[in-house]
Short mmCIF file of C-alpha atoms (C1' of nucleotides) in Angstrom, two decimals:
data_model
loop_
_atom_site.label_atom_id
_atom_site.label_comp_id
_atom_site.label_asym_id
_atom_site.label_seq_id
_atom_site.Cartn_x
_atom_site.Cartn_y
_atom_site.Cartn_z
CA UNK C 10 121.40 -196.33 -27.82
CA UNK C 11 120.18 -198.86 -25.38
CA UNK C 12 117.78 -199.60 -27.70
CA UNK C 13 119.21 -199.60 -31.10
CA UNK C 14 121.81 -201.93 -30.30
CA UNK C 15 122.48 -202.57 -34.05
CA UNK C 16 125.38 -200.58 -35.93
CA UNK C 17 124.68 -201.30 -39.99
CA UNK C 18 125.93 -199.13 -42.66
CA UNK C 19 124.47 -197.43 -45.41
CA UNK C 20 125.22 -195.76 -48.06
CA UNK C 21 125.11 -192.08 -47.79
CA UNK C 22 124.36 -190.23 -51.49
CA UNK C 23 124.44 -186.05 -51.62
CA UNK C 24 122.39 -184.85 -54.18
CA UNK C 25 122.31 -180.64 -54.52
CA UNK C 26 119.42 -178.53 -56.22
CA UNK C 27 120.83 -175.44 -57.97
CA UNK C 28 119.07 -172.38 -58.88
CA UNK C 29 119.80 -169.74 -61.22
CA UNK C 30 118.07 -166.96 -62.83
CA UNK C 31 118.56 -165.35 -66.04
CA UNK C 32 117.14 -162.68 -66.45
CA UNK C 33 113.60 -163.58 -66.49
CA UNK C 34 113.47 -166.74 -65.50
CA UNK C 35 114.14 -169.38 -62.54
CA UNK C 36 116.01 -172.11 -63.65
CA UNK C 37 117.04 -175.12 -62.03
CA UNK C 38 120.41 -177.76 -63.19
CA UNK C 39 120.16 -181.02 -63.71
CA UNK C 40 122.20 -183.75 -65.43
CA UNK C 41 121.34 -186.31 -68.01
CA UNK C 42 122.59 -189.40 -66.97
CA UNK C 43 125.22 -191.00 -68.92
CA UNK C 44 125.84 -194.24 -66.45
CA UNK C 45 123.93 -197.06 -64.72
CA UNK C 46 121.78 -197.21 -62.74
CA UNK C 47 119.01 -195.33 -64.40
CA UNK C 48 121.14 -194.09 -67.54
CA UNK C 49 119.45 -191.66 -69.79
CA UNK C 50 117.36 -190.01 -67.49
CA UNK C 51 117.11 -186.84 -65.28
CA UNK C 52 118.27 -186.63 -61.97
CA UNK C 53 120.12 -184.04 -59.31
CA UNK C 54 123.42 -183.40 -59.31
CA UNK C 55 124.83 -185.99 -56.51
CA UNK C 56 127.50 -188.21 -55.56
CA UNK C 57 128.26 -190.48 -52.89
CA UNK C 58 129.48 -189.05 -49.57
CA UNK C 59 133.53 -190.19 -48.52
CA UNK C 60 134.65 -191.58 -45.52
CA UNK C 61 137.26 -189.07 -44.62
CA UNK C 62 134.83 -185.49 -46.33
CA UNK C 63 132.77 -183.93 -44.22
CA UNK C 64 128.87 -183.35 -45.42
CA UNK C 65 129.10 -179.86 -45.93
CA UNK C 66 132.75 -179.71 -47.35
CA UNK C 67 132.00 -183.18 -49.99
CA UNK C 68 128.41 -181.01 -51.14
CA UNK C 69 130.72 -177.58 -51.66
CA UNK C 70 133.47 -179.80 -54.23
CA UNK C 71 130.48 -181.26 -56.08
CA UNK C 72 128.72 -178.24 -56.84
CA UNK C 73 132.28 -176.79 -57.94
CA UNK C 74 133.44 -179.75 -59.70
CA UNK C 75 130.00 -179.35 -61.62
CA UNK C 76 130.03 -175.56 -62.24
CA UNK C 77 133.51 -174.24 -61.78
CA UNK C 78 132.30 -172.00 -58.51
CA UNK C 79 133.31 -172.01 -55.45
CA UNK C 80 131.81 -169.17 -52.43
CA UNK C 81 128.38 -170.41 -53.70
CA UNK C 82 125.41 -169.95 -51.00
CA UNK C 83 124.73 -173.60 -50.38
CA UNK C 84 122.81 -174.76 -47.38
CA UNK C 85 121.60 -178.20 -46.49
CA UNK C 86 118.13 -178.58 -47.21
CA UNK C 87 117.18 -181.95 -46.07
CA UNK C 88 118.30 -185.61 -45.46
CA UNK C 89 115.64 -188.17 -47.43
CA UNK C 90 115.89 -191.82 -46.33
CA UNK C 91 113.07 -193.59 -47.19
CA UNK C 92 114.02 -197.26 -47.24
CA UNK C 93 112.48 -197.61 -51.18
CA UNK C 94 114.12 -194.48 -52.27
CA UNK C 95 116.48 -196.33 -54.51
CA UNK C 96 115.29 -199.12 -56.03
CA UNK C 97 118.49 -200.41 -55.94
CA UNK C 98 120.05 -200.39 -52.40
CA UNK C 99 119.33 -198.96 -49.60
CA UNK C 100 121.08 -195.05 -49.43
CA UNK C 101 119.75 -192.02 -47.75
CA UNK C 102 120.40 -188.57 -49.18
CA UNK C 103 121.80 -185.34 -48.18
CA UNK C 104 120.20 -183.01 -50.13
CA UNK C 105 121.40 -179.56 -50.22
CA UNK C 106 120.27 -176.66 -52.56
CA UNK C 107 122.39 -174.12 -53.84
CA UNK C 108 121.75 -170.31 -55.21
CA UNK C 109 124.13 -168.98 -58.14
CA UNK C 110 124.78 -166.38 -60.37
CA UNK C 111 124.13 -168.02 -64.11
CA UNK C 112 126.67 -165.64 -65.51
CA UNK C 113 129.37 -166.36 -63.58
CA UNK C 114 129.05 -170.41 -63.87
CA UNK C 115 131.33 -172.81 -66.55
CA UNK C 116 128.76 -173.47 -69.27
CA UNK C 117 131.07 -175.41 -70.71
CA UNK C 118 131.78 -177.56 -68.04
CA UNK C 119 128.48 -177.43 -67.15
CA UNK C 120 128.01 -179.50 -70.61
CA UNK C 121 130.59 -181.92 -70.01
CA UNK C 122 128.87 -183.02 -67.32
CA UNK C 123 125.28 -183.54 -69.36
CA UNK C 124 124.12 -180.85 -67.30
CA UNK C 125 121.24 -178.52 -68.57
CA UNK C 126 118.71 -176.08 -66.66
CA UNK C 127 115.38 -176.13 -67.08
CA UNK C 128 112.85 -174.00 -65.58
CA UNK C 129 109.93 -175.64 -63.58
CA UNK C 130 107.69 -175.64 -66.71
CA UNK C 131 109.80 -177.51 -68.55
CA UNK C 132 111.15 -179.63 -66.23
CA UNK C 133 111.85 -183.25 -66.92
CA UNK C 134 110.88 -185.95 -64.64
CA UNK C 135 113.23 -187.08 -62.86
CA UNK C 136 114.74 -190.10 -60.75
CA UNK C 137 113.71 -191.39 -57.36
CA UNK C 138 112.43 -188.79 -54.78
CA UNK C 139 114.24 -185.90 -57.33
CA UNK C 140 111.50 -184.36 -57.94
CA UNK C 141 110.09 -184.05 -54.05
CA UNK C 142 113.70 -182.98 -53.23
CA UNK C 143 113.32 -179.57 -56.09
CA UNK C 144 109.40 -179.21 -54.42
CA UNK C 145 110.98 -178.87 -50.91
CA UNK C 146 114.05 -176.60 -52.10
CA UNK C 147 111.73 -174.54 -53.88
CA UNK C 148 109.57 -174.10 -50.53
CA UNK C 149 112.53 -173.30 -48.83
CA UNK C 150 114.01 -170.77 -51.07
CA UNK C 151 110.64 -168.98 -50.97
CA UNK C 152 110.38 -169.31 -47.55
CA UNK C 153 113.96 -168.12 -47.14
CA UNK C 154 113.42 -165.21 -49.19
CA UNK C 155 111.24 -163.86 -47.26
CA UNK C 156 113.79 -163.20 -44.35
CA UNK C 157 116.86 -163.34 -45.62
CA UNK C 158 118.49 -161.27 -48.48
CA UNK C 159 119.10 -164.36 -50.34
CA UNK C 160 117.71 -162.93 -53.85
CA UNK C 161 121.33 -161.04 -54.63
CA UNK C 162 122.83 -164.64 -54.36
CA UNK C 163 121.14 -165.26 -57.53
CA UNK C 164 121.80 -161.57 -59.64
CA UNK C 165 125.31 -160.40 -60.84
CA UNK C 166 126.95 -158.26 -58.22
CA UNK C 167 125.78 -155.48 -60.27
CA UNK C 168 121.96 -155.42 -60.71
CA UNK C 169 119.24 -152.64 -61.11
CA UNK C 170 116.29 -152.19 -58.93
CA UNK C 171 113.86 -153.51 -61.42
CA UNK C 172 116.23 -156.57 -62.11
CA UNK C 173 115.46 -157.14 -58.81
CA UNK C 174 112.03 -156.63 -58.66
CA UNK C 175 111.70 -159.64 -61.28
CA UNK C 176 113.68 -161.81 -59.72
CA UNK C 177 111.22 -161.22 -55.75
CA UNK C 178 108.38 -161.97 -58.12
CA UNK C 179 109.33 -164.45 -60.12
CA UNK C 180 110.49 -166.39 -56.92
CA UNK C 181 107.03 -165.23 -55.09
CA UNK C 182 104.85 -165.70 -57.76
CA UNK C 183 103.27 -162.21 -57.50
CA UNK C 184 103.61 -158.37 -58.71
CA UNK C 185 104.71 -155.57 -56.33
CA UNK C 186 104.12 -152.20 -56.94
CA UNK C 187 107.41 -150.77 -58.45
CA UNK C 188 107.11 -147.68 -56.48
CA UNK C 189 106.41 -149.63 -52.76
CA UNK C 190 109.32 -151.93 -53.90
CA UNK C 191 111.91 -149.52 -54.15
CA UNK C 192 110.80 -147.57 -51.13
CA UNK C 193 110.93 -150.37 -49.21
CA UNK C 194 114.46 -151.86 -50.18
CA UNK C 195 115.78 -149.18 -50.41
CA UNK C 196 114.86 -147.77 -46.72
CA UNK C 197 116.54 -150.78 -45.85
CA UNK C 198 119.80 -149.40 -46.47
CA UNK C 199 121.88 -152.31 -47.49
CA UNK C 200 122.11 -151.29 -50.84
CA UNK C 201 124.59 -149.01 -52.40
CA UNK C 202 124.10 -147.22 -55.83
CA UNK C 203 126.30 -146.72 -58.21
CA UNK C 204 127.29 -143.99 -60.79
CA UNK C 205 126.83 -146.71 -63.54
CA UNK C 206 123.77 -147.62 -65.87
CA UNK C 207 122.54 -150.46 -67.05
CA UNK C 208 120.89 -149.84 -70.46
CA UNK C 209 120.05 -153.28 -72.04
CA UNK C 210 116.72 -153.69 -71.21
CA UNK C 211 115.42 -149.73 -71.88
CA UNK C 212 116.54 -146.15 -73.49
CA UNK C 213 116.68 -144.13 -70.26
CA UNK C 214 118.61 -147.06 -68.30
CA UNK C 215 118.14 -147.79 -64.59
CA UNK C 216 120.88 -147.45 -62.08
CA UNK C 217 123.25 -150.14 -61.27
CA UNK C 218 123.17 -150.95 -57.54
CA UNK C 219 125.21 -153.58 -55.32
CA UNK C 220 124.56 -155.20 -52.20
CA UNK C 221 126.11 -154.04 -49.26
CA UNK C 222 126.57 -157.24 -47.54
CA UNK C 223 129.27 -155.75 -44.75
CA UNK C 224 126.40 -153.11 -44.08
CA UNK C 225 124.29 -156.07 -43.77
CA UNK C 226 126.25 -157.53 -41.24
CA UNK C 227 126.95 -154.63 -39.17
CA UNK C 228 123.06 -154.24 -38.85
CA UNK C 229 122.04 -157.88 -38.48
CA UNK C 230 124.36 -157.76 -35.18
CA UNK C 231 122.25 -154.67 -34.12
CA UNK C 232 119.28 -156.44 -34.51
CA UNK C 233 118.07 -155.66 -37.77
CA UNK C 234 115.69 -158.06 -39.97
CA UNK C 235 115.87 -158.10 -43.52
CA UNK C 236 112.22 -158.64 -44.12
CA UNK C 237 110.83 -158.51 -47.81
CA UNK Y 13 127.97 -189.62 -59.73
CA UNK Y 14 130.76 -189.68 -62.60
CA UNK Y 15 132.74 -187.84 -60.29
CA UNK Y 16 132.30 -189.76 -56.98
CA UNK Y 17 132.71 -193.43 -58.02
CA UNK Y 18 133.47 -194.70 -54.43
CA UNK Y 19 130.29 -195.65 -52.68
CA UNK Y 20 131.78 -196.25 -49.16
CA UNK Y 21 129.02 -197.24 -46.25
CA UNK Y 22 129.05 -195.14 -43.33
CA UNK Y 23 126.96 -195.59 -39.89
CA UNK Y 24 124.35 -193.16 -39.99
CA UNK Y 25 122.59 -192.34 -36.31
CA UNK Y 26 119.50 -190.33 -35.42
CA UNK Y 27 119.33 -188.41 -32.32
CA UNK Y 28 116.50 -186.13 -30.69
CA UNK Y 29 116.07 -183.18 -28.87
CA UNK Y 30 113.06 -183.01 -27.03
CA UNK Y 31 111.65 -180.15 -25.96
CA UNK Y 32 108.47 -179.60 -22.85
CA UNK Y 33 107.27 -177.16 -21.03
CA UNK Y 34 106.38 -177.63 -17.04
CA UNK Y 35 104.39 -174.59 -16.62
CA UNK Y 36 107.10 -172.29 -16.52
CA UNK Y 37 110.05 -173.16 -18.22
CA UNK Y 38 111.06 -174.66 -21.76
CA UNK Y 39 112.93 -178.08 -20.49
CA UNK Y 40 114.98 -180.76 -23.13
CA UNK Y 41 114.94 -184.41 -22.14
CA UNK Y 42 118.39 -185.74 -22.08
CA UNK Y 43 119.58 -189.39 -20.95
CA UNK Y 44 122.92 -190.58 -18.73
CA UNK Y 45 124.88 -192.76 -20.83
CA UNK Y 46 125.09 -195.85 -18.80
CA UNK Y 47 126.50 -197.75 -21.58
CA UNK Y 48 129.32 -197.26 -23.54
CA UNK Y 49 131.18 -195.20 -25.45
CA UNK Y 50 130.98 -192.07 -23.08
CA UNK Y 51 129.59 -193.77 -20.50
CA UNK Y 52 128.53 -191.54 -17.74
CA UNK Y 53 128.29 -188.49 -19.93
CA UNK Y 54 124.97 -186.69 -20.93
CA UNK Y 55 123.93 -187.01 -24.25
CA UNK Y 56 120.84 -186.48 -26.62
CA UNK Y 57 118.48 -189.66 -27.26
CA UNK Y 58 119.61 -191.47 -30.11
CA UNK Y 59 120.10 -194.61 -32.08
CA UNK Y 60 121.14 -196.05 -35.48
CA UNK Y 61 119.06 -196.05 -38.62
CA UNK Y 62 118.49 -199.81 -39.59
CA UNK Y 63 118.77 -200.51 -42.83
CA UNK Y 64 114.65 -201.87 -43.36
CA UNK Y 65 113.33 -198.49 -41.92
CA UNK Y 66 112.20 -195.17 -43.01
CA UNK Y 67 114.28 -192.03 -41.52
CA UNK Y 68 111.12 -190.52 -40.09
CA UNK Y 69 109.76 -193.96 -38.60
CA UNK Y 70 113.07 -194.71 -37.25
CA UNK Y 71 112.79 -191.08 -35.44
CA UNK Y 72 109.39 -192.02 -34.02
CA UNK Y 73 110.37 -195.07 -32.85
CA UNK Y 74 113.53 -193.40 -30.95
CA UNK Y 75 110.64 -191.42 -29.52
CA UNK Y 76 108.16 -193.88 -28.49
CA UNK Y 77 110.52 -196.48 -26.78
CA UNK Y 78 112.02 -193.62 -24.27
CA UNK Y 79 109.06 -191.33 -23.57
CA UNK Y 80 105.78 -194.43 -24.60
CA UNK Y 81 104.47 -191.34 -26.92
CA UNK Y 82 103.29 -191.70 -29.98
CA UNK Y 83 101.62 -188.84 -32.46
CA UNK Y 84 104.03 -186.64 -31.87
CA UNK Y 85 105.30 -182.98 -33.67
CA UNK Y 86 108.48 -184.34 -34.63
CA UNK Y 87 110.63 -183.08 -37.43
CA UNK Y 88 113.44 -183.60 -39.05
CA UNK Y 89 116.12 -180.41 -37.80
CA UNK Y 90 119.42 -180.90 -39.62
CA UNK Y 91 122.04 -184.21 -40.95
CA UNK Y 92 125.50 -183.80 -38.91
CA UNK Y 93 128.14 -184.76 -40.70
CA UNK Y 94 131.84 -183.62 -39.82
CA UNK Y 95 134.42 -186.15 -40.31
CA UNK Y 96 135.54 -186.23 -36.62
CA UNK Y 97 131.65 -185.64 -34.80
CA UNK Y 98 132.35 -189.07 -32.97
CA UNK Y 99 135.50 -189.60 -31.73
CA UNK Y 100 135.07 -193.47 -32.39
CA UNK Y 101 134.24 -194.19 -35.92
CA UNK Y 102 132.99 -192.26 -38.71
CA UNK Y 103 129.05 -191.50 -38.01
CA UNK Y 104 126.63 -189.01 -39.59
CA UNK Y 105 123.89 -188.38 -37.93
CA UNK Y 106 120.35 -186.67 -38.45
CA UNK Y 107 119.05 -184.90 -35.68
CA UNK Y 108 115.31 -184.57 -35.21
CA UNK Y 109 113.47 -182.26 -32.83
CA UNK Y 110 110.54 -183.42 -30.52
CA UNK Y 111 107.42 -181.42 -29.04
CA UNK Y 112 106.02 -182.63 -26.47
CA UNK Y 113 103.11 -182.58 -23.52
CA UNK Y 114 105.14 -182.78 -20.76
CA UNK Y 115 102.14 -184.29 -18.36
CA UNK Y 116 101.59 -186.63 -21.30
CA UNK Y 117 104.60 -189.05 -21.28
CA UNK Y 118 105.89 -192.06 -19.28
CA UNK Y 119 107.67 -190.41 -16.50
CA UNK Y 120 108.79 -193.55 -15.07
CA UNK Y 121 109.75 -195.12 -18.81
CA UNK Y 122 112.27 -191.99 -18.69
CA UNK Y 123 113.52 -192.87 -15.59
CA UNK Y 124 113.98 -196.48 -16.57
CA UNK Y 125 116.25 -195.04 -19.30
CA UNK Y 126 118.04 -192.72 -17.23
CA UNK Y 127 116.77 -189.73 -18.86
CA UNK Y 128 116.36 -186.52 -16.93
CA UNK Y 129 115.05 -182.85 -17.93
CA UNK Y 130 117.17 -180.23 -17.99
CA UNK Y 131 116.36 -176.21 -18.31
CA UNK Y 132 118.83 -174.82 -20.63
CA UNK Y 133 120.77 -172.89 -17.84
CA UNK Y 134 121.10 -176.12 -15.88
CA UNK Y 135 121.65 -178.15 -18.67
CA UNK Y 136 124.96 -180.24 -18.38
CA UNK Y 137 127.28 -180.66 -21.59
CA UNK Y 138 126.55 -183.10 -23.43
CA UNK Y 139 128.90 -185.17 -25.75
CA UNK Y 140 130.18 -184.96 -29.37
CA UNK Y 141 128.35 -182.13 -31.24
CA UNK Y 142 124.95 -182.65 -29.33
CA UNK Y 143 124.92 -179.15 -27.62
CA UNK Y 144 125.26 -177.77 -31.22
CA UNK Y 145 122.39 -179.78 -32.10
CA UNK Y 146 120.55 -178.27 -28.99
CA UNK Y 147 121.45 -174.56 -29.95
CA UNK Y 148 120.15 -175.21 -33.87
CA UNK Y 149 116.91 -176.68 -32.44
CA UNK Y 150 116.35 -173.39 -30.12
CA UNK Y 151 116.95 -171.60 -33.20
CA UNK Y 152 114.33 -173.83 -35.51
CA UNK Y 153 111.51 -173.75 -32.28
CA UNK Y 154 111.98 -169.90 -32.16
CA UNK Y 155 111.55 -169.07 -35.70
CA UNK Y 156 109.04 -171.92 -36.44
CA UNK Y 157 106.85 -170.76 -33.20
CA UNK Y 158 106.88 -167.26 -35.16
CA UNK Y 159 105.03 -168.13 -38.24
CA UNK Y 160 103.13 -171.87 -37.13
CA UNK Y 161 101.12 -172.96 -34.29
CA UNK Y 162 103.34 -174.93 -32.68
CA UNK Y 163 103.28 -173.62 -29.25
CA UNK Y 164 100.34 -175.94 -28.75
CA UNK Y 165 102.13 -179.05 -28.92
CA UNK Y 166 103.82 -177.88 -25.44
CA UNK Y 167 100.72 -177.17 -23.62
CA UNK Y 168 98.02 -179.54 -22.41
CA UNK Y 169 95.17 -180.23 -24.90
CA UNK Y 170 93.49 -177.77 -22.41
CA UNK Y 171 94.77 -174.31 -21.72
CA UNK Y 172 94.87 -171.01 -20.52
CA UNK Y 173 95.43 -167.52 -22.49
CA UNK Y 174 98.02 -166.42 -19.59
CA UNK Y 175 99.24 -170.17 -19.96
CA UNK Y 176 100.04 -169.52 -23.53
CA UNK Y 177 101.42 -166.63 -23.54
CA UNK Y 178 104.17 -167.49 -21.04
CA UNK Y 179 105.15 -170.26 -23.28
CA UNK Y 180 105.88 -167.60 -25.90
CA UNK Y 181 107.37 -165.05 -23.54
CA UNK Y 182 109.76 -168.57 -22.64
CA UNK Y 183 110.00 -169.18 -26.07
CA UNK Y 184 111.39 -165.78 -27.62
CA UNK Y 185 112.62 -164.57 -23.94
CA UNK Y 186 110.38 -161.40 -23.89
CA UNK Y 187 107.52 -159.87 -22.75
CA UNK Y 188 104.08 -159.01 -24.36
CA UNK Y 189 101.86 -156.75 -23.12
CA UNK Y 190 98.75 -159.28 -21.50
CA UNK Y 191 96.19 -157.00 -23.72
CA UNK Y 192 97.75 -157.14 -26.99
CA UNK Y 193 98.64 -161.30 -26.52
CA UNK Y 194 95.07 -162.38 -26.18
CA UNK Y 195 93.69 -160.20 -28.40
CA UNK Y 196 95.58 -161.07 -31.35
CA UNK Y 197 95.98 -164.75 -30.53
CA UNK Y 198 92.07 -164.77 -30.13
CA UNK Y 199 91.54 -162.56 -33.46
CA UNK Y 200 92.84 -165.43 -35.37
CA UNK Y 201 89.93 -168.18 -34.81
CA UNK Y 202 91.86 -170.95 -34.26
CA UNK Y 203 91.00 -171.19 -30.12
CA UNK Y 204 87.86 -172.72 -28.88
CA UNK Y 205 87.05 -171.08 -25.71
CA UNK Y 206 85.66 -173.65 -22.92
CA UNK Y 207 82.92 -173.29 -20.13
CA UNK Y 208 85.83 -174.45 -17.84
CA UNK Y 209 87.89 -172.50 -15.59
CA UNK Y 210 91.41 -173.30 -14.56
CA UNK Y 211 91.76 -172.24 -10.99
CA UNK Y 212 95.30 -173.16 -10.19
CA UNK Y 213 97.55 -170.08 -10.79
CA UNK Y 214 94.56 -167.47 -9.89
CA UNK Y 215 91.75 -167.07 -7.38
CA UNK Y 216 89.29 -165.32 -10.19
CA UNK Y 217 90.66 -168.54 -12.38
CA UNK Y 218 90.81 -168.26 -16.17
CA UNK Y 219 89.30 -169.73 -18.96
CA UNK Y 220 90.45 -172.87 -20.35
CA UNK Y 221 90.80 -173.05 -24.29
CA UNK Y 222 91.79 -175.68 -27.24
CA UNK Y 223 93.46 -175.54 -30.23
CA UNK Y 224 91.63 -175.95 -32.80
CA UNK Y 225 93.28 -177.38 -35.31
CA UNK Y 226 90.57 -178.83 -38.25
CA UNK Y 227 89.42 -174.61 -37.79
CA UNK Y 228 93.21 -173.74 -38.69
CA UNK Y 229 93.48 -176.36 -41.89
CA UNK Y 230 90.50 -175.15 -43.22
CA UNK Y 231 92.27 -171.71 -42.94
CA UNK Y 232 95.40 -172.63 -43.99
CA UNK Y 233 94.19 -173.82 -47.19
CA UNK Y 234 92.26 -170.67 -47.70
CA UNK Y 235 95.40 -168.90 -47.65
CA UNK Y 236 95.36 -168.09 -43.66
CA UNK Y 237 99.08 -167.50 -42.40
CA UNK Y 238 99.81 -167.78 -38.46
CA UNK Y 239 101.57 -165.45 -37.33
CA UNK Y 240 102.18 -164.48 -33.54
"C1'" DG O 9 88.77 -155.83 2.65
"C1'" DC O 10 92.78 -156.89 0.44
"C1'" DA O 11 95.93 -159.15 -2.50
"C1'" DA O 12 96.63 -161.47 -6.86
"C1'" DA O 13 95.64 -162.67 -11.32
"C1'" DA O 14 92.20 -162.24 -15.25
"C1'" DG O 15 89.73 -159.71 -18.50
"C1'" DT O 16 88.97 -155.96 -21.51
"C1'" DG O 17 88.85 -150.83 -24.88
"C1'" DT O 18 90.97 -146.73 -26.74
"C1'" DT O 19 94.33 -143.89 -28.69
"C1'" DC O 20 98.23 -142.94 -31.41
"C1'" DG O 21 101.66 -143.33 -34.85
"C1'" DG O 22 104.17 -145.77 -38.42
"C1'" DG O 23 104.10 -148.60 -42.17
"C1'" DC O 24 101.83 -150.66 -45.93
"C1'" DT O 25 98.84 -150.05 -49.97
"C1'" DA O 26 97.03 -147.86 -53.69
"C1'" DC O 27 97.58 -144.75 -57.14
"C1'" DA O 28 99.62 -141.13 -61.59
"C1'" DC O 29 102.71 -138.18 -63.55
"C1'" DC O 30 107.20 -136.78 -65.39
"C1'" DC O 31 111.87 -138.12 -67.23
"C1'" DA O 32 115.36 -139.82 -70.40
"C1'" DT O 33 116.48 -141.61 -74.63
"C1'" DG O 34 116.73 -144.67 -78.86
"C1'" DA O 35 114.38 -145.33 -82.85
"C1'" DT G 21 107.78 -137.33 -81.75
"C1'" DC G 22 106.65 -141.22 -79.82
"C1'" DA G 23 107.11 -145.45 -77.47
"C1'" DT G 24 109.32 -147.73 -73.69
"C1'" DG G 25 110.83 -148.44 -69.28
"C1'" DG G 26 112.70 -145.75 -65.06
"C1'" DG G 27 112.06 -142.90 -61.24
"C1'" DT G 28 109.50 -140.73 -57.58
"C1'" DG G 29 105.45 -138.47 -53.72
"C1'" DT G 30 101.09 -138.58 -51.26
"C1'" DA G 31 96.92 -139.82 -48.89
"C1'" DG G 32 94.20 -143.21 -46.52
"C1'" DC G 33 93.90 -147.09 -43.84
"C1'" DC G 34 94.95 -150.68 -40.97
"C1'" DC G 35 97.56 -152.85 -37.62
"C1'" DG G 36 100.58 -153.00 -33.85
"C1'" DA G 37 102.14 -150.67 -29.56
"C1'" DA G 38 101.25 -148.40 -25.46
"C1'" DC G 39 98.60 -147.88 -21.62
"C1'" DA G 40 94.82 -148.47 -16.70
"C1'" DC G 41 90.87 -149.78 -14.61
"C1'" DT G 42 87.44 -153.25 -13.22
"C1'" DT G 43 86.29 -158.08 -11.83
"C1'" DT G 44 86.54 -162.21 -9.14
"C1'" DT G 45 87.51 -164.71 -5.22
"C1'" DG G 46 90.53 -167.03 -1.67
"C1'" DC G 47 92.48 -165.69 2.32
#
DNA sequence: GCAAAAGTGTTCGGGCTACACCCATGA
DNA sequence: TCATGGGTGTAGCCCGAACACTTTTGC
């Protein structure tokens, strides 16, 4: 601090990638823009961090002012702060990427807002480094699913073993064997099965299970890694 | 961005944990403040973003002036942003962590700055949140070492088997068995074994090795994953 | 010749992979 | 009854873990 004697302010913007899945599909929220600068086009969800919010507290009320959740997984994902960023001034963004369940969200306030998902495929361009920031959250949440049982963040709290399935491929781009994958999450033992079916998607129906995430816990603190 | 009108400037500082490894023991680089605020207290190395620089170069450049290295492993770790981190004034900061060759950088440069190494059982608390920086960046090095081949950034260009697997035994605090280690490390083809001997720990001596890194690309982008 | 570190091969068991048949039920 | 998706067991293989003796050489 010898060195960078210097104390100017910038601007500090939070911008947060959310996932959901529905079903089938990965699918990612982003907003029309209905207000300068770059009006009409796609970006992030984001705002501008306050003075008296902390980083992780101001991301949390704009992903619930968005979608009506609160309790979402949300972690920080990365801080971009290339001087040219913006075209307009100079602000670095937090970026921070968020998993949900689709069923549980606003929709309508979700609309309000100009916000609509997309999946990759069909995903718009979008402003400044927008599109790097999805690339790297995508990376991560791969990454992170790898190790962590992240994927329930994204089902209802109710989801069948071949719901599940879907959802580790889709995200992996790749098939398992459905015999292997059940075997091996369930010999994990952090999920509990229920007496219920779920029948939508065939005639014989395929058992409802939950994650046990106090299970979880209790084995994480042994020393146990969730490893797909 | 409908939501948070305000765009209020904060300060935004980097700071950098450095790690090195003398042989036996993972070390961080810290400085004595001799300036204030907190003058007299440990702290990480840090600075201020200027407004006409790039995150990342700014992080170099934090780098270079204290230790005279360039071409460094360097990566972004996490943004820091609680409301009261710095008792003075409100300051985010994004923390970066360092890998270095230890018998590579300006020892006197370090000096000049009042910087000092520090094991982590020795090392002295340092002010605002920069020993929670310190503990995420243990965590990051430990589960980065698992899966890249970073270890090599900590060890001389030229190395020894036993040499390397110490680091790791330092780096996850365990023991391998000496067979296992250099069998699997060698199984992946990404060491160059040298016609030199390093006969400083041993009276038999033991073969020096690089890293060789355009062999591990080339992998990588055939699908090759590292994995200790 | 002895102490200290380096180098190396084999065996065993557990986990991952590959693979196929039966079940339940709505139409 | 048939088509559709759900559920489950087994055999082979590979990889990771455990383990001990020989080599070199400075003293």
């Amino acid at each position: 601090m010898d060195f960078y004697q210097e104390k100017k302010p910038v601007l500090v913007a939070l911008d947060c990638i959310i996932f959901g899945f529905d079903k089938k599909e990965l699918k990612l929220l982003v907003i029309k823009r209905d207000f300068e600068p770059s009006k009409g086009n796609w970006s992030l969800v984001g705002g501008f961090l306050q003075p008296d919010e902390d980083l992780d507290i101001s991301a949390k009320n704009l992903l619930q002012h968005l979608t009506g959740l609160s309790n979402i997984f949300m972690e920080q994902l990365h801080c971009f702060g290339n001087v040219q960023r913006d075209p307009g001034e100079r602000v670095i963004s937090v970026a921070y990427y968020a998993l949900i369940k689709l069923e549980e969200h606003d929709q309508e306030l979700v609309e309000s807002h100009n916000g609509k998902w997309f999946t990759l495929d069909e995903m718009p361009d979008l402003i400044f480094d927008h599109n790097e920031m999805i690339m790297k959250a995508l990376q991560r949440l791969r990454q992170k699913a790898r190790y962590q049982p992240i994927g329930f963040e994204l089902l209802p709290d109710k989801f069948t073993i071949p719901e599940l399935q879907l959802l580790y491929e889709v995200i992996h781009q790749t098939n398992f064997d459905r015999r292997n994958f059940s075997k091996k999450i369930l010999s994990k033992g952090i999920l509990k099965k229920l007496n219920e079916k779920q029948k939508e998607t065939s005639k014989k129906g395929a058992f409802l299970y939950k994650f046990d995430k106090k299970k979880y816990e209790a084995l994480v603190v042994k020393g146990f890694n969730f490893e797909l």
